[in-house]
Coordinates of C-alpha atoms in Angstrom, one line a residue:
M20 CA -14.0 4.6 -40.5
S21 CA -10.8 5.2 -38.5
R22 CA -7.8 2.9 -38.8
Y23 CA -8.6 1.5 -35.3
H24 CA -12.3 0.8 -36.0
A25 CA -11.4 -0.8 -39.4
T26 CA -8.8 -3.1 -37.7
H27 CA -11.1 -4.0 -34.8
A28 CA -14.0 -4.8 -37.2
Y29 CA -11.8 -7.0 -39.3
S30 CA -10.6 -8.9 -36.2
I31 CA -14.2 -9.6 -35.1
E32 CA -15.8 -10.3 -38.4
S33 CA -12.9 -12.5 -39.7
P34 CA -11.0 -13.8 -36.7
A35 CA -9.3 -16.7 -38.4
E36 CA -8.0 -14.6 -41.2
F37 CA -6.9 -11.8 -38.9
W38 CA -5.0 -14.1 -36.6
Q39 CA -3.5 -16.0 -39.4
E40 CA -1.9 -12.8 -40.5
Q41 CA -0.6 -12.0 -37.0
A42 CA 0.8 -15.5 -36.6
Q43 CA 3.4 -14.6 -39.2
R44 CA 5.1 -12.4 -36.6
I45 CA 6.7 -15.3 -34.8
P46 CA 9.1 -18.1 -36.0
W47 CA 7.1 -21.4 -36.1
K48 CA 8.7 -24.8 -36.4
R49 CA 5.5 -25.8 -38.3
F50 CA 3.2 -23.0 -39.3
P51 CA -0.4 -23.8 -38.4
E52 CA -3.0 -24.7 -41.1
T53 CA -5.9 -24.8 -38.6
I54 CA -6.1 -21.3 -37.2
L55 CA -9.3 -21.5 -35.2
S56 CA -11.0 -24.6 -33.8
W57 CA -13.4 -25.5 -31.0
D58 CA -13.3 -28.0 -28.2
E59 CA -16.2 -30.1 -27.0
Q60 CA -17.5 -27.3 -24.7
R61 CA -17.3 -24.8 -27.5
H62 CA -14.2 -23.0 -26.2
A63 CA -12.0 -21.5 -28.8
R64 CA -8.6 -23.1 -29.6
W65 CA -5.9 -21.5 -31.7
F66 CA -3.3 -22.8 -34.1
E67 CA -3.8 -26.4 -32.8
D68 CA -1.6 -28.1 -35.5
G69 CA 1.2 -25.6 -35.3
T70 CA 4.5 -26.3 -33.4
L71 CA 7.1 -23.9 -32.0
N72 CA 9.3 -23.2 -29.0
I73 CA 8.6 -19.8 -27.4
C74 CA 12.2 -19.6 -25.9
Y75 CA 13.6 -20.0 -29.4
A76 CA 11.3 -17.3 -30.6
A77 CA 12.3 -15.0 -27.7
L78 CA 16.1 -15.6 -27.8
D79 CA 17.7 -17.9 -30.4
H80 CA 15.8 -16.4 -33.3
H81 CA 17.2 -12.9 -32.5
V82 CA 20.7 -14.3 -32.2
E83 CA 20.4 -16.1 -35.5
K84 CA 19.2 -12.9 -37.1
G85 CA 22.3 -11.0 -36.0
R86 CA 21.0 -9.3 -32.9
G87 CA 22.9 -11.4 -30.4
E88 CA 24.8 -8.4 -29.0
Q89 CA 21.7 -6.3 -28.5
V90 CA 20.6 -5.8 -24.9
A91 CA 17.8 -8.1 -23.8
L92 CA 17.7 -7.4 -20.1
Y93 CA 18.8 -4.5 -17.9
Y94 CA 18.8 -5.5 -14.2
D95 CA 18.7 -2.6 -11.7
S96 CA 18.4 -3.2 -8.0
P97 CA 18.4 0.0 -5.9
V98 CA 17.9 -2.2 -2.8
T99 CA 21.3 -3.9 -3.3
G100 CA 23.1 -1.5 -5.6
A101 CA 23.5 -4.4 -8.1
R102 CA 23.2 -3.8 -11.9
E103 CA 23.7 -6.2 -14.8
V104 CA 23.3 -6.1 -18.6
L105 CA 22.5 -9.3 -20.5
T106 CA 22.6 -9.4 -24.3
Y107 CA 20.4 -11.7 -26.3
R108 CA 23.3 -14.1 -26.8
A109 CA 24.3 -14.0 -23.1
L110 CA 20.8 -14.6 -21.9
R111 CA 20.3 -17.4 -24.4
D112 CA 23.4 -19.1 -23.2
R113 CA 22.5 -18.8 -19.5
V114 CA 19.0 -20.0 -20.1
A115 CA 20.3 -23.0 -22.2
Y116 CA 22.7 -24.1 -19.4
V117 CA 20.1 -23.8 -16.7
A118 CA 17.7 -25.8 -18.9
G119 CA 20.4 -28.4 -19.2
G120 CA 20.7 -28.5 -15.4
L121 CA 17.0 -29.0 -15.0
E122 CA 17.1 -31.9 -17.5
K123 CA 19.8 -33.5 -15.3
L124 CA 17.2 -33.3 -12.5
G125 CA 14.8 -35.2 -14.7
V126 CA 12.6 -32.3 -15.8
G127 CA 11.1 -32.8 -19.3
K128 CA 8.3 -31.8 -21.5
G129 CA 5.0 -31.4 -19.6
D130 CA 6.7 -31.5 -16.1
R131 CA 5.9 -28.6 -13.8
V132 CA 8.3 -26.4 -12.1
V133 CA 7.3 -23.9 -9.3
I134 CA 9.4 -20.7 -9.2
Y135 CA 9.4 -18.6 -6.0
M136 CA 11.9 -15.9 -6.5
P137 CA 12.5 -12.2 -6.0
M138 CA 13.0 -9.8 -8.9
V139 CA 16.4 -10.9 -10.1
P140 CA 17.5 -12.0 -13.6
E141 CA 17.6 -15.6 -12.4
A142 CA 13.8 -15.5 -12.1
V143 CA 13.5 -14.7 -15.8
I144 CA 16.1 -17.3 -16.7
A145 CA 14.2 -19.9 -14.8
M146 CA 11.0 -19.2 -16.6
L147 CA 12.7 -19.3 -20.0
A148 CA 14.7 -22.4 -19.2
C149 CA 11.4 -24.2 -18.4
A150 CA 9.9 -23.1 -21.7
R151 CA 13.1 -24.2 -23.6
I152 CA 12.6 -27.8 -22.6
G153 CA 8.8 -27.9 -22.7
A154 CA 8.3 -27.8 -18.9
V155 CA 5.4 -25.9 -17.5
H156 CA 6.4 -23.2 -15.0
S157 CA 4.3 -21.8 -12.2
V158 CA 5.6 -18.6 -10.7
V159 CA 4.4 -17.7 -7.2
F160 CA 4.8 -14.1 -6.0
G161 CA 7.3 -13.8 -3.1
G162 CA 4.8 -11.9 -0.9
F163 CA 2.7 -15.1 -0.4
A164 CA 3.1 -17.0 2.9
A165 CA 4.0 -20.7 3.2
R166 CA 0.4 -21.9 3.2
E167 CA -0.4 -20.2 -0.1
L168 CA 2.8 -21.6 -1.7
A169 CA 1.8 -25.1 -0.4
L170 CA -1.6 -24.9 -2.0
R171 CA 0.0 -24.1 -5.3
I172 CA 2.6 -26.9 -4.9
E173 CA -0.2 -29.4 -4.2
D174 CA -2.2 -28.3 -7.2
A175 CA 0.6 -28.0 -9.7
E176 CA 2.6 -31.1 -8.5
P177 CA 6.0 -29.8 -9.6
K178 CA 8.9 -32.1 -10.1
V179 CA 11.2 -29.2 -9.0
V180 CA 10.9 -26.0 -7.0
I181 CA 13.2 -23.1 -7.8
S182 CA 13.7 -20.4 -5.2
A183 CA 16.3 -18.0 -3.8
S184 CA 17.9 -17.8 -0.4
C185 CA 16.2 -14.4 0.3
G186 CA 14.4 -11.4 -1.1
I187 CA 15.2 -7.8 -0.2
E188 CA 12.7 -5.0 0.4
V189 CA 14.2 -1.6 1.0
N190 CA 16.4 -2.3 4.0
T191 CA 14.8 -5.6 5.0
V192 CA 16.1 -9.1 4.2
L193 CA 13.3 -11.6 3.8
P194 CA 14.5 -15.2 4.1
Y195 CA 12.8 -17.4 1.4
K196 CA 14.2 -20.8 2.2
P197 CA 12.3 -21.2 5.5
I198 CA 9.0 -20.3 3.7
V199 CA 9.7 -22.9 1.0
D200 CA 10.7 -25.5 3.6
Q201 CA 7.4 -24.9 5.5
A202 CA 5.4 -25.0 2.3
I203 CA 6.9 -28.3 1.2
A204 CA 6.3 -29.7 4.7
Q205 CA 2.6 -28.6 4.6
S206 CA 2.0 -29.9 1.0
V207 CA 0.7 -33.4 0.5
F208 CA 2.7 -33.5 -2.7
K209 CA 6.5 -33.5 -2.4
P210 CA 8.7 -32.2 -5.2
E211 CA 11.7 -34.3 -6.1
A212 CA 14.2 -31.4 -5.9
L213 CA 14.7 -27.9 -4.7
V214 CA 17.1 -25.4 -6.5
V215 CA 18.2 -22.4 -4.5
F216 CA 19.8 -19.3 -5.9
Q217 CA 22.2 -18.0 -3.1
R218 CA 22.3 -14.3 -2.5
E219 CA 25.0 -12.5 -0.6
A220 CA 22.6 -10.8 1.8
E221 CA 21.7 -14.2 3.3
R222 CA 22.8 -17.6 2.2
A223 CA 20.6 -20.7 3.0
P224 CA 21.8 -24.1 4.2
L225 CA 21.1 -26.9 1.7
N226 CA 20.0 -30.4 2.6
E227 CA 19.8 -33.6 0.7
G228 CA 17.9 -33.2 -2.5
E229 CA 18.5 -29.5 -2.6
H230 CA 20.8 -27.9 -5.2
D231 CA 22.8 -24.8 -5.6
W232 CA 21.7 -22.7 -8.6
Q233 CA 25.2 -21.6 -9.6
T234 CA 26.4 -25.2 -9.5
L235 CA 23.4 -26.4 -11.5
E236 CA 24.0 -23.7 -14.2
Q237 CA 27.7 -24.4 -14.4
S238 CA 27.4 -28.2 -14.5
G239 CA 24.5 -28.3 -17.0
V240 CA 24.9 -29.0 -20.7
F241 CA 23.6 -26.6 -23.4
A242 CA 20.0 -27.6 -23.9
E243 CA 18.5 -27.3 -27.3
C244 CA 14.9 -26.1 -27.7
V245 CA 12.2 -28.7 -27.5
E246 CA 9.5 -28.4 -30.2
V247 CA 6.0 -28.3 -28.6
E248 CA 2.4 -28.0 -29.9
A249 CA 0.8 -24.6 -30.0
T250 CA -1.7 -25.8 -27.5
H251 CA 1.0 -27.1 -25.1
P252 CA 0.7 -25.4 -21.7
L253 CA 3.5 -22.8 -21.2
Y254 CA 2.6 -21.9 -17.6
I255 CA 0.1 -22.1 -14.8
L256 CA -0.5 -18.8 -12.9
Y257 CA -2.7 -18.8 -9.9
T258 CA -5.3 -16.1 -9.3
S259 CA -7.8 -15.6 -6.5
G260 CA -11.2 -17.3 -6.8
T261 CA -14.4 -16.4 -5.2
T262 CA -14.4 -19.7 -3.3
G263 CA -11.0 -18.9 -1.7
K264 CA -9.3 -21.7 -3.6
P265 CA -6.8 -20.3 -6.1
K266 CA -7.5 -21.0 -9.7
G267 CA -4.6 -22.2 -11.8
V268 CA -5.0 -20.3 -15.1
V269 CA -3.4 -22.3 -17.9
R270 CA -1.8 -20.4 -20.8
D271 CA -1.0 -22.1 -24.1
T272 CA 2.2 -21.5 -26.0
G273 CA 1.3 -20.6 -29.6
G274 CA -1.6 -18.3 -29.0
Y275 CA 0.2 -16.5 -26.2
A276 CA 3.3 -15.9 -28.4
V277 CA 1.2 -14.5 -31.3
A278 CA -0.9 -12.3 -29.0
L279 CA 2.1 -10.8 -27.2
A280 CA 4.0 -10.2 -30.4
Y281 CA 1.0 -8.4 -31.8
S282 CA 0.3 -6.4 -28.7
M283 CA 3.9 -5.1 -28.4
E284 CA 3.4 -3.3 -31.7
A285 CA -0.3 -2.6 -31.8
V286 CA -0.9 -1.6 -28.1
Y287 CA 2.5 -0.4 -26.9
G288 CA 3.9 0.9 -30.1
L289 CA 7.3 -0.8 -29.6
A290 CA 9.9 -1.8 -32.2
P291 CA 12.9 -4.1 -32.0
G292 CA 15.7 -2.4 -30.0
D293 CA 13.3 -0.2 -28.0
V294 CA 13.5 -0.2 -24.2
C295 CA 10.5 -1.0 -22.1
F296 CA 10.2 -0.7 -18.4
T297 CA 7.4 -2.6 -16.6
A298 CA 7.6 -2.0 -12.9
S299 CA 5.8 -5.1 -11.7
D300 CA 6.9 -8.6 -10.6
V301 CA 7.3 -11.8 -12.5
G302 CA 4.9 -13.3 -10.0
W303 CA 2.0 -11.5 -11.6
V304 CA 0.7 -11.8 -15.1
V305 CA 2.0 -8.3 -16.0
G306 CA 5.5 -9.6 -15.3
H307 CA 5.0 -12.7 -17.4
S308 CA 3.7 -10.8 -20.4
Y309 CA 5.5 -7.5 -20.4
I310 CA 8.7 -8.1 -18.4
V311 CA 9.6 -11.4 -19.9
Y312 CA 7.8 -12.8 -23.0
G313 CA 6.4 -9.8 -24.8
P314 CA 9.5 -7.7 -24.9
L315 CA 11.8 -10.6 -25.8
L316 CA 9.5 -11.8 -28.6
R317 CA 9.5 -8.3 -30.0
G318 CA 13.3 -8.0 -29.8
C319 CA 13.2 -5.2 -27.2
A320 CA 15.3 -4.6 -24.1
S321 CA 13.4 -5.1 -20.9
V322 CA 14.2 -3.6 -17.5
V323 CA 14.1 -6.0 -14.5
Y324 CA 13.7 -3.7 -11.5
E325 CA 14.1 -4.8 -7.9
G326 CA 12.7 -2.0 -5.7
K327 CA 9.8 0.2 -4.8
P328 CA 8.7 3.4 -6.4
V329 CA 9.7 5.5 -3.4
K330 CA 12.4 5.2 -0.7
T331 CA 14.6 3.0 -2.9
P332 CA 16.4 5.3 -2.4
D333 CA 14.0 8.2 -3.3
A334 CA 10.8 9.2 -5.1
G335 CA 12.8 9.7 -8.3
S336 CA 13.8 6.0 -8.7
F337 CA 11.4 5.4 -11.7
W338 CA 12.5 8.7 -13.4
R339 CA 16.2 7.6 -13.0
I340 CA 15.5 4.3 -14.7
I341 CA 13.7 6.0 -17.6
D342 CA 16.6 8.5 -18.0
E343 CA 19.5 6.0 -17.6
Y344 CA 18.2 3.3 -19.9
R345 CA 16.4 5.5 -22.4
V346 CA 13.0 3.9 -21.8
K347 CA 10.4 4.4 -24.5
S348 CA 7.4 2.7 -22.8
F349 CA 6.8 2.7 -19.1
F350 CA 4.1 0.5 -17.5
T351 CA 3.1 0.2 -13.8
A352 CA 0.1 0.2 -11.5
P353 CA -1.7 3.4 -10.4
T354 CA -0.7 2.6 -6.7
A355 CA 2.9 3.2 -7.6
F356 CA 2.1 6.7 -9.0
R357 CA 0.0 7.5 -6.0
A358 CA 2.9 6.7 -3.7
I359 CA 5.2 8.9 -5.7
K360 CA 2.7 11.7 -5.7
K361 CA 2.2 11.4 -1.9
E362 CA 6.0 11.5 -1.4
D363 CA 6.8 14.2 -4.0
P364 CA 3.5 16.1 -4.9
E365 CA 5.4 18.8 -6.8
A366 CA 7.4 16.2 -8.8
L367 CA 10.6 17.9 -7.9
E368 CA 12.5 14.6 -8.3
R369 CA 11.3 14.3 -11.8
R370 CA 13.1 17.5 -12.7
R371 CA 16.5 15.9 -12.0
Y372 CA 16.2 13.6 -14.9
S373 CA 15.7 13.8 -18.7
L374 CA 12.7 11.8 -19.8
A375 CA 13.2 12.7 -23.5
S376 CA 13.1 9.0 -24.6
L377 CA 9.7 8.4 -23.0
E378 CA 6.8 8.3 -25.4
H379 CA 4.0 6.5 -23.5
V380 CA 3.0 5.7 -19.9
F381 CA 0.7 2.7 -19.4
V382 CA -1.2 1.9 -16.2
A383 CA -3.3 -1.2 -15.4
G384 CA -4.2 -3.6 -12.6
E385 CA -6.7 -1.2 -10.9
R386 CA -8.7 1.9 -11.5
L387 CA -6.7 5.0 -12.5
D388 CA -8.4 7.7 -10.5
P389 CA -8.8 11.0 -12.3
P390 CA -6.6 13.1 -9.9
T391 CA -3.7 10.7 -10.5
F392 CA -4.4 10.7 -14.3
H393 CA -4.3 14.5 -14.4
W394 CA -1.2 14.7 -12.2
L395 CA 0.7 12.3 -14.4
S396 CA -0.4 14.2 -17.5
D397 CA 0.9 17.5 -16.1
V398 CA 4.1 16.0 -14.8
L399 CA 5.1 13.9 -17.8
N400 CA 3.6 15.6 -20.8
V401 CA 3.2 12.2 -22.7
P402 CA 0.1 10.2 -23.4
I403 CA -1.1 8.4 -20.2
I404 CA -2.8 5.2 -21.3
D405 CA -5.1 3.5 -18.9
H406 CA -5.7 -0.1 -20.1
W407 CA -7.7 -3.0 -18.7
W408 CA -7.0 -6.7 -18.7
Q409 CA -6.9 -9.7 -16.4
T410 CA -4.7 -12.6 -15.4
E411 CA -7.1 -14.8 -17.4
T412 CA -6.7 -12.8 -20.6
G413 CA -2.9 -12.5 -20.4
W414 CA -2.9 -9.3 -22.5
P415 CA -5.0 -6.1 -22.7
I416 CA -8.8 -6.3 -23.4
A417 CA -9.1 -2.6 -23.9
A418 CA -6.6 0.2 -24.4
N419 CA -5.7 3.3 -26.3
L420 CA -3.6 1.8 -29.0
A421 CA -0.3 3.5 -29.4
G422 CA 0.7 1.4 -32.3
I423 CA -2.4 1.8 -34.4
E424 CA -4.1 5.1 -33.6
L425 CA -4.2 7.2 -30.4
A426 CA -7.7 8.5 -29.5
P427 CA -8.3 11.5 -27.2
A428 CA -8.0 10.2 -23.6
K429 CA -10.9 10.2 -21.1
A430 CA -10.1 10.0 -17.4
G431 CA -11.5 6.8 -16.0
S432 CA -11.8 5.0 -19.3
A433 CA -9.7 2.2 -20.9
T434 CA -10.7 3.7 -24.3
Y435 CA -11.6 1.0 -26.9
P436 CA -11.6 -2.8 -27.0
V437 CA -8.4 -4.2 -28.5
P438 CA -8.6 -5.9 -31.8
G439 CA -9.7 -9.5 -31.2
F440 CA -11.8 -8.7 -28.1
N441 CA -15.6 -8.5 -28.9
V442 CA -16.7 -6.7 -25.7
E443 CA -20.4 -6.4 -24.8
I444 CA -22.3 -5.0 -21.8
I445 CA -25.2 -7.2 -20.7
G446 CA -27.8 -5.8 -18.2
R447 CA -29.8 -7.5 -15.5
E448 CA -32.4 -8.7 -18.0
G449 CA -29.8 -10.5 -20.1
E450 CA -30.2 -7.9 -22.9
K451 CA -27.4 -5.9 -24.4
S452 CA -27.1 -2.5 -22.6
A453 CA -27.4 0.8 -24.4
A454 CA -24.8 3.5 -24.1
M455 CA -24.3 4.8 -20.6
E456 CA -26.1 1.8 -19.1
E457 CA -24.0 -0.2 -16.7
G458 CA -24.0 -4.0 -16.7
S459 CA -21.8 -7.1 -16.7
V460 CA -18.8 -6.8 -19.0
L461 CA -18.6 -9.9 -21.3
I462 CA -16.4 -11.0 -24.1
K463 CA -18.1 -12.8 -27.0
Q464 CA -16.5 -16.0 -28.2
P465 CA -14.1 -16.7 -29.6
L466 CA -11.7 -15.3 -27.1
P467 CA -8.6 -14.2 -29.0
P468 CA -5.3 -16.0 -28.8
G469 CA -3.3 -15.6 -25.6
C470 CA -6.3 -15.9 -23.2
L471 CA -6.6 -18.8 -20.7
S472 CA -7.1 -22.2 -22.2
G473 CA -8.4 -23.7 -19.0
I474 CA -8.0 -24.1 -15.2
W475 CA -5.3 -26.6 -14.3
R476 CA -6.9 -30.0 -14.0
D477 CA -10.3 -28.5 -13.4
P478 CA -12.3 -28.1 -16.7
A479 CA -15.6 -28.0 -14.8
R480 CA -14.5 -25.0 -12.8
F481 CA -13.2 -23.3 -16.0
H482 CA -16.6 -23.6 -17.6
S483 CA -18.7 -22.8 -14.5
A484 CA -16.5 -19.8 -13.5
Y485 CA -16.3 -18.1 -16.8
M486 CA -18.6 -19.6 -19.5
A487 CA -21.7 -21.0 -18.0
A488 CA -23.5 -17.9 -16.9
F489 CA -23.8 -16.4 -20.4
P490 CA -23.5 -19.2 -23.1
G491 CA -21.3 -18.0 -25.9
Y492 CA -19.6 -15.4 -23.7
Y493 CA -16.7 -15.1 -21.3
L494 CA -17.7 -13.6 -18.0
T495 CA -15.0 -11.1 -16.9
G496 CA -16.5 -10.6 -13.4
D497 CA -16.3 -6.8 -13.9
G498 CA -19.1 -4.3 -14.3
G499 CA -19.0 -1.3 -16.7
Y500 CA -20.5 0.5 -19.6
F501 CA -19.8 2.1 -22.9
D502 CA -20.3 5.9 -23.3
D503 CA -21.9 7.6 -26.3
D504 CA -18.5 7.7 -28.0
G505 CA -17.9 4.0 -27.6
Y506 CA -15.3 4.4 -24.8
L507 CA -15.3 1.5 -22.3
F508 CA -15.5 2.3 -18.5
I509 CA -14.8 -0.5 -16.0
M510 CA -16.5 0.2 -12.6
G511 CA -15.1 -2.7 -10.5
R512 CA -15.7 -6.4 -9.6
T513 CA -19.1 -7.9 -9.3
D514 CA -17.9 -10.7 -7.0
D515 CA -15.9 -10.9 -3.8
V516 CA -12.5 -10.5 -5.3
I517 CA -11.0 -7.1 -4.4
N518 CA -8.1 -5.2 -5.9
V519 CA -5.3 -4.2 -3.5
A520 CA -2.6 -2.3 -5.2
G521 CA -3.2 -4.1 -8.4
H522 CA -3.3 -7.5 -6.8
R523 CA -6.5 -9.6 -7.0
L524 CA -7.4 -11.1 -3.6
S525 CA -10.3 -13.2 -2.4
T526 CA -12.2 -11.8 0.6
G527 CA -13.7 -15.3 1.0
E528 CA -10.3 -16.7 1.6
M529 CA -9.6 -14.1 4.3
E530 CA -12.9 -14.9 5.9
G531 CA -11.9 -18.5 6.0
V532 CA -8.7 -17.6 8.0
L533 CA -10.6 -15.3 10.4
G534 CA -13.3 -18.0 10.9
A535 CA -10.7 -20.6 11.9
H536 CA -9.8 -18.6 15.0
P537 CA -11.4 -20.3 18.1
A538 CA -12.8 -17.0 19.4
V539 CA -14.7 -16.1 16.2
A540 CA -18.3 -17.0 15.8
E541 CA -19.0 -15.2 12.5
C542 CA -17.1 -12.9 10.2
A543 CA -17.2 -10.9 7.0
V544 CA -14.5 -9.2 4.9
I545 CA -15.1 -6.4 2.5
G546 CA -13.0 -4.2 0.4
I547 CA -13.2 -0.4 1.0
H548 CA -11.7 2.5 -0.8
D549 CA -8.1 3.4 -0.1
D550 CA -6.4 6.5 -1.4
L551 CA -3.1 4.8 -2.0
K552 CA -3.9 1.1 -2.7
G553 CA -7.2 1.6 -4.4
Q554 CA -8.9 -0.9 -2.1
R555 CA -8.0 -2.5 1.2
P556 CA -9.7 -5.3 3.2
V557 CA -11.5 -4.8 6.4
G558 CA -12.8 -7.6 8.6
F559 CA -16.0 -7.6 10.7
V560 CA -15.9 -10.2 13.5
I561 CA -18.6 -11.4 16.0
P562 CA -16.9 -13.2 18.9
K563 CA -18.3 -16.4 20.3
D564 CA -20.8 -16.2 23.2
G565 CA -18.9 -15.9 26.5
F566 CA -15.8 -14.3 25.0
D567 CA -14.5 -12.0 27.7
G568 CA -10.9 -11.5 26.4
D569 CA -9.2 -8.3 25.3
E570 CA -10.7 -7.1 22.0
A571 CA -7.6 -5.3 21.0
A572 CA -5.6 -8.5 21.5
L573 CA -8.1 -10.5 19.5
E574 CA -7.9 -7.9 16.6
A575 CA -4.1 -8.1 16.6
A576 CA -4.1 -11.9 16.7
L577 CA -6.5 -12.0 13.7
I578 CA -4.5 -9.6 11.7
Q579 CA -1.3 -11.6 12.4
Q580 CA -3.2 -14.8 11.5
V581 CA -4.1 -13.5 8.0
R582 CA -0.6 -12.2 7.5
E583 CA 0.9 -15.6 8.4
T584 CA -1.6 -17.6 6.4
I585 CA -2.0 -15.6 3.2
G586 CA 1.0 -13.2 3.4
P587 CA 1.9 -9.5 3.5
V588 CA 0.4 -9.2 0.0
A589 CA -3.1 -9.2 1.6
A590 CA -2.4 -5.8 3.3
F591 CA -4.9 -6.9 6.0
K592 CA -4.6 -4.4 8.9
Q593 CA -8.0 -3.7 10.3
V594 CA -10.6 -5.8 12.2
L595 CA -13.8 -4.5 13.7
I596 CA -15.4 -6.3 16.6
V597 CA -19.2 -6.1 16.4
N598 CA -22.2 -7.7 18.1
R599 CA -24.3 -8.3 15.0
L600 CA -23.9 -8.2 11.2
P601 CA -26.7 -7.2 8.8
K602 CA -28.2 -10.4 7.3
T603 CA -31.1 -11.6 5.2
R604 CA -33.8 -13.7 6.9
S605 CA -32.2 -16.7 5.4
G606 CA -28.9 -15.8 7.2
K607 CA -26.9 -14.4 4.3
I608 CA -24.6 -11.6 5.4
L609 CA -25.3 -8.4 3.4
R610 CA -21.7 -7.7 2.4
K611 CA -22.8 -5.3 -0.4
L612 CA -24.7 -3.2 2.1
L613 CA -21.6 -3.1 4.3
R614 CA -19.6 -1.8 1.3
T615 CA -22.3 0.8 0.6
L616 CA -22.1 2.0 4.2
A617 CA -18.3 2.2 4.1
D618 CA -18.3 4.1 0.9
G619 CA -20.7 6.7 2.3
K620 CA -23.3 6.2 -0.4
P621 CA -27.1 6.5 0.0
Y622 CA -28.7 3.1 0.7
T623 CA -32.1 1.5 0.9
V624 CA -32.8 -0.8 3.8
P625 CA -33.7 -4.1 2.0
S626 CA -37.0 -5.7 2.8
T627 CA -35.3 -9.0 3.2
I628 CA -33.1 -7.9 6.1
D629 CA -33.6 -9.8 9.3
D630 CA -32.8 -7.0 11.8
P631 CA -32.6 -3.5 10.4
T632 CA -31.0 -2.2 13.7
S633 CA -28.0 -4.4 13.0
L634 CA -26.9 -1.7 10.5
D635 CA -26.4 0.6 13.5
D636 CA -23.8 -1.8 15.0
A637 CA -21.9 -1.8 11.8
Q638 CA -22.1 2.0 11.3
V639 CA -20.9 2.6 14.9
A640 CA -18.0 0.2 14.5
M641 CA -16.9 1.7 11.2
S642 CA -17.3 5.3 12.5
R643 CA -15.3 4.6 15.7
H644 CA -12.5 3.1 13.7
G645 CA -12.5 5.7 10.9
V646 CA -13.3 3.2 8.2
G647 CA -14.3 4.7 4.9
R648 CA -16.8 7.5 4.6
V649 CA -19.5 5.8 6.7
D650 CA -20.5 9.1 8.5
E651 CA -21.7 10.4 5.2
A652 CA -24.0 7.5 4.5
R653 CA -27.8 8.0 4.8
P654 CA -30.8 5.9 3.9
A655 CA -31.9 6.8 0.4
E656 CA -35.5 7.6 1.5
Q657 CA -34.1 10.3 3.8

């Protein structure tokens, strides 16, 4: 038995013993005696009688062990030209004073703080300051519009919102303050205070009840770490749900700290002092886990990067970062590499830099297509590790484990389940699938530490969305299979959540926005293949009877409505006006059949369809607009 297989078997057969050993990686205030327990719904709970503070484990502990002058954060912003280096001591001090400022505003243990900021060190400081005083942070990605921010404010009910005066994208200044103002105005719940970090590119006027970040930090007292229970919520992170309403994934403190500390060594092969570069955003789970908490818990230096993979200022931006900061582990989404490949297919920019420090490249968030995998392998000559995880799990479910034992890579596979994750494939009949048989990807209970502990203030939704369909299992919502060698292949979502450039978005929510337009009678949104982003949304709209307006104007209005309501992150740019949509006799729109048509795959006309000729309308519309590969699609019987 290989080292990996022995480790994985131990973690599954003796989970309490395995995780008790891993728990020793972090400094507890009170080491837990109860490692694994179960709540009333038979959901796993970890380390329930342990206490700690994750900010102490990530910062103060390293300072006390003599590593205070070691670099904790490198900030690099090609869009502004700004750079900054923060040691563990300097970061600890800034976090402590901001935490003290939040305490002056009345923030304490259990209070929520919504953070809506660009990729600047202050975003990381805000997160850690909340954790230091036991407050629960909820970071919202800056690409979301005011309505989406308002929904999260209403659900989380924060005492304070922290934002910045603006974000900067390439050469564009994006004012944040007006978005925050609109969101608070739209929200039924009103925060007590707003803190704004002023940036030189655009300063925001402040009103009563609004506070300047710099003043808050300078006037605060040095806050000590607040001891919290291992099961105490660390953060709420909202992810798209199939109903369109965002789900507030709750992450506990102790289990998350243990899981991340373990993963930094076992999955990523990193040691204290190593430099890791995760090109993501703190608004996503990747940023939470592997820009902020994971690297700092492990004693690494983390790169906070404000920019894009290309045109900031060139396609060599990532290679420059790796060279300049001697990065050992680099992690981003496949979309970023496809953009670089498109801009610089011969990788000429890569030759300008030394990548001698680089040992592994990790990709996640969406499918790594084989052409991009092979291009990366040729260009970088280091292991390219495609790994799979979710907002809900908080850390990788499956990976090629750099810190335990690297297996030969297979394009399109996430390799093996990570220790702690008991992954099974269940087919349509509810039976465990054999090798090469596709089915629903499930994780058998207990979920390991670090996974979601619930949905914020909605335990019923937590159980119904993830646990009810297969008792004793967590439903990932993805389909996949194991091959004959035990490699796991993830084939995509089984619900209406699509993956756009690594961002999970609900097509149901987009349909709600389209359907609200007064000229729209019916609509459907599907995700289709996109060479750069992996998937992109396309809307199908039936106008109301009597509509005689300009179709192009309606399409433009609907696209703008989605952008204003959900935000640029939706990448919604195409609407097709049709007379009919394929439906069942009961009136259900056959979205799966629309996706099959767009993908150019053979299809069978279902016996339940109300009007088979409605397929012709959809095909003509898609063909006319160049959507997908519809011209290749043919009925299976032909």
